[in-house]
Coordinates of C-alpha atoms in Angstrom, one line a residue:
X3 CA 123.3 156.4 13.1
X4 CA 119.7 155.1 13.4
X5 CA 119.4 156.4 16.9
X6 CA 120.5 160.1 16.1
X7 CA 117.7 160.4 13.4
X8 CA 115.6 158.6 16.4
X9 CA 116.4 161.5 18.5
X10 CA 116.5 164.1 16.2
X11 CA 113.1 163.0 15.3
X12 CA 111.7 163.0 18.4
X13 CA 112.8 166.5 19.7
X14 CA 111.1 167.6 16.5
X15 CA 108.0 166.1 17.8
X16 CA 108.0 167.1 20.7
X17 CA 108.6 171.0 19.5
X18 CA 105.8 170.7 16.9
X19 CA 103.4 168.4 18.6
X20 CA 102.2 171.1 21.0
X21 CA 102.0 174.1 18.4
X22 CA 100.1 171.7 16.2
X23 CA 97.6 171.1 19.6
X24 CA 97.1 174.4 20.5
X25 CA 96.0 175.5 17.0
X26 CA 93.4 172.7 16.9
X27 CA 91.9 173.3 20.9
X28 CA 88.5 175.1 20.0
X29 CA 87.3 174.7 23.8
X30 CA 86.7 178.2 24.5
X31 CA 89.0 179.5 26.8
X32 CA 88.6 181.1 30.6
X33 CA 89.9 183.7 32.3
X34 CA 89.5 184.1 36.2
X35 CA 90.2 187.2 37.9
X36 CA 90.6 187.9 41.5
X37 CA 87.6 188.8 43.6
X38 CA 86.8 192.2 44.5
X39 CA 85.9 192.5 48.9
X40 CA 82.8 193.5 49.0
X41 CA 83.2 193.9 53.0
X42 CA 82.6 191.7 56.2
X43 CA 80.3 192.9 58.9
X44 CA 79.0 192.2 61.7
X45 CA 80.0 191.3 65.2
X46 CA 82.7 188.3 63.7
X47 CA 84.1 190.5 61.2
X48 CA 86.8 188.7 59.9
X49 CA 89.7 190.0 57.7
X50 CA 88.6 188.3 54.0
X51 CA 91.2 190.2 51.9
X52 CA 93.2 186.8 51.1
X53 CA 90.0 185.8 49.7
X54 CA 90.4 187.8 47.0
X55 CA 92.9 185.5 45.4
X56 CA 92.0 182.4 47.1
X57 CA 88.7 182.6 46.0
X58 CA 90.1 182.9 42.5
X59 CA 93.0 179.9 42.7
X60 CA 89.8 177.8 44.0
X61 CA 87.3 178.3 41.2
X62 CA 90.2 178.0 38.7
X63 CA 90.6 174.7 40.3
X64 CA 86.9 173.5 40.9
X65 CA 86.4 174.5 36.8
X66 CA 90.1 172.7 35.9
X67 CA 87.8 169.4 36.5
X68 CA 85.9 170.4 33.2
X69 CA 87.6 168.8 29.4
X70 CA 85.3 171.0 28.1
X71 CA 86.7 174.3 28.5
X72 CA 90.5 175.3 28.4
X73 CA 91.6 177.9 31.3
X74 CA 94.3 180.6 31.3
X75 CA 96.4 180.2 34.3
X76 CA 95.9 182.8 36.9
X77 CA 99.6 183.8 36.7
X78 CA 99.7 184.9 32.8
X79 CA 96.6 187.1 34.0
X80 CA 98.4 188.9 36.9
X81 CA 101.4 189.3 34.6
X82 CA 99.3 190.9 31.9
X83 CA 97.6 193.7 34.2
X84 CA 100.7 194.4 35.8
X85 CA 102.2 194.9 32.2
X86 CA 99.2 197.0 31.5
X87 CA 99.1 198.8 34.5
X88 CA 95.4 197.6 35.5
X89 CA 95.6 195.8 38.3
X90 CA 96.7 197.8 41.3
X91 CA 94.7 200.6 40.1
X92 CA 91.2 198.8 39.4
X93 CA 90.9 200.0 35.7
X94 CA 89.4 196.9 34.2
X95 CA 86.2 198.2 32.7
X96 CA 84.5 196.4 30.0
X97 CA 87.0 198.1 27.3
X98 CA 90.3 196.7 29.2
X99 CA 88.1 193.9 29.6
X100 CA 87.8 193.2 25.8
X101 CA 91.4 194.2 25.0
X102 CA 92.9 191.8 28.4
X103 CA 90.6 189.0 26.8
X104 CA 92.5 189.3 23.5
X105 CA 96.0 189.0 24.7
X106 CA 95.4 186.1 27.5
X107 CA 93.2 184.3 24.3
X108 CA 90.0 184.4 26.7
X109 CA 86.7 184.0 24.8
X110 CA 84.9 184.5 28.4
X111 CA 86.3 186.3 31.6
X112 CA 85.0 185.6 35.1
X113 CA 85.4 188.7 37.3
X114 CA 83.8 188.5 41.1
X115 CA 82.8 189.7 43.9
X116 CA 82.4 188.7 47.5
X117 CA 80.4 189.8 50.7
X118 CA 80.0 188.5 54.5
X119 CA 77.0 190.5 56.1
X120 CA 76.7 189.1 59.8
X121 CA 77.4 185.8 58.4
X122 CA 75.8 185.7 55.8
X123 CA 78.0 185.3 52.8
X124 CA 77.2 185.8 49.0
X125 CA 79.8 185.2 45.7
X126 CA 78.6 187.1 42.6
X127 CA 80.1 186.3 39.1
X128 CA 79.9 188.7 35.8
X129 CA 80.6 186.4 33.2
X130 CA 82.1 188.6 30.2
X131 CA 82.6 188.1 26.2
X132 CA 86.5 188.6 26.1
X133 CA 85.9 189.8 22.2
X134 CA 84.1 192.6 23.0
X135 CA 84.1 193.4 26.8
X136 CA 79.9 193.0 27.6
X137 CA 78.5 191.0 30.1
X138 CA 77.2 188.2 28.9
X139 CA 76.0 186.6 31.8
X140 CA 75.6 187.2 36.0
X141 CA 75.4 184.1 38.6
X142 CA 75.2 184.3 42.4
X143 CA 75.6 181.9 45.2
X144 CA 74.6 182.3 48.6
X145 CA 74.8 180.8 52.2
X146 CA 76.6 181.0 55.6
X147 CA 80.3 181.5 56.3
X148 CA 80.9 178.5 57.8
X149 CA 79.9 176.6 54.2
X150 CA 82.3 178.9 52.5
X151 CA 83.3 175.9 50.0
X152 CA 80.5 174.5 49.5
X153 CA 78.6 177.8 48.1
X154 CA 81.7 178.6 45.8
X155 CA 81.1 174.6 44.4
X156 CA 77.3 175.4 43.5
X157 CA 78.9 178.9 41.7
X158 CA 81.5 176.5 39.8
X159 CA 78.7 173.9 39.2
X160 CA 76.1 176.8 37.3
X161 CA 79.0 178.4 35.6
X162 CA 79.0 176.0 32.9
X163 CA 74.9 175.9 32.6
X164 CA 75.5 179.5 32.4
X165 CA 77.8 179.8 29.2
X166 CA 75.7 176.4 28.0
X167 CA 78.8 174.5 28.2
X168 CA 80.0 170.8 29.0
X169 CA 78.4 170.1 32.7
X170 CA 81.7 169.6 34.8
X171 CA 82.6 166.1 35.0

């Protein structure tokens, strides 16, 4: 009998545990959207359109490495703009903005933009209040192609100084 009320107990736990931890997590949380193509010119144009997510998948992953800050995973954003309808037709403005950050529990939003001009390549970030859709912040990174990584990794390191939270560890 002992081991049933063991059992019983701990499927309890572990059904309760979690709710109780996600009430008490006050690290604010982060959405990341995919990144709009700005374009690739120049004579080694190159087709950057997977970027869009990648670019996204990557940052989410570079800013996982922070305890301070709680992200929403890319897949519960996709789902909600597909529900609403925003995502295929570009409609996120700061009022979707606001209302997207509600439902995915987002305090900020991270919405991007790339660009490769003749090798050149730039990432800009708007950095958004998901209460009430304004932009709160703006960051940019810059440097050639070839250092791709290493450009979104300085964008991932100032993100925190940015929003003046825990440096990534």
């Amino acid at each position: 009998m002992r081991w049933r009320s063991m059992i019983a107990f701990a499927l309890v736990a572990g059904l309760v545990a979690p709710s109780v931890a996600a009430a008490q997590d006050t690290r604010p949380g982060i959405g990341i959207f995919a990144f709009d193509n700005g374009g690739s010119y120049g004579q080694d144009a190159e087709d950057y359109e997977m970027l869009k997510v990648g670019l996204q998948q990557m940052l989410i992953g570079d800013l996982a490495g922070n305890a301070g800050l709680r992200l929403v995973e890319r897949g519960r954003i996709q789902e909600l703009l597909e529900e609403q309808d925003l995502g295929a037709s570009g409609r996120v403005d700061a009022n979707t903005a606001a209302q997207i950050g509600r439902l995915i529990g987002a305090r900020y939003m991270i919405f991007g933009s790339f660009i490769d001009f003749y090798g050149d390549f730039r990432l800009d970030a708007r950095i958004v209040d998901g209460e009430t859709g304004e932009i709160i912040k703006t960051d940019r990174a810059r440097g050639q192609r070839e250092d791709l990584f290493t450009i979104l990794e300085n964008l991932a390191d100032d993100i925190p100084n940015r929003l003046e939270l825990p440096a990534l560890s």
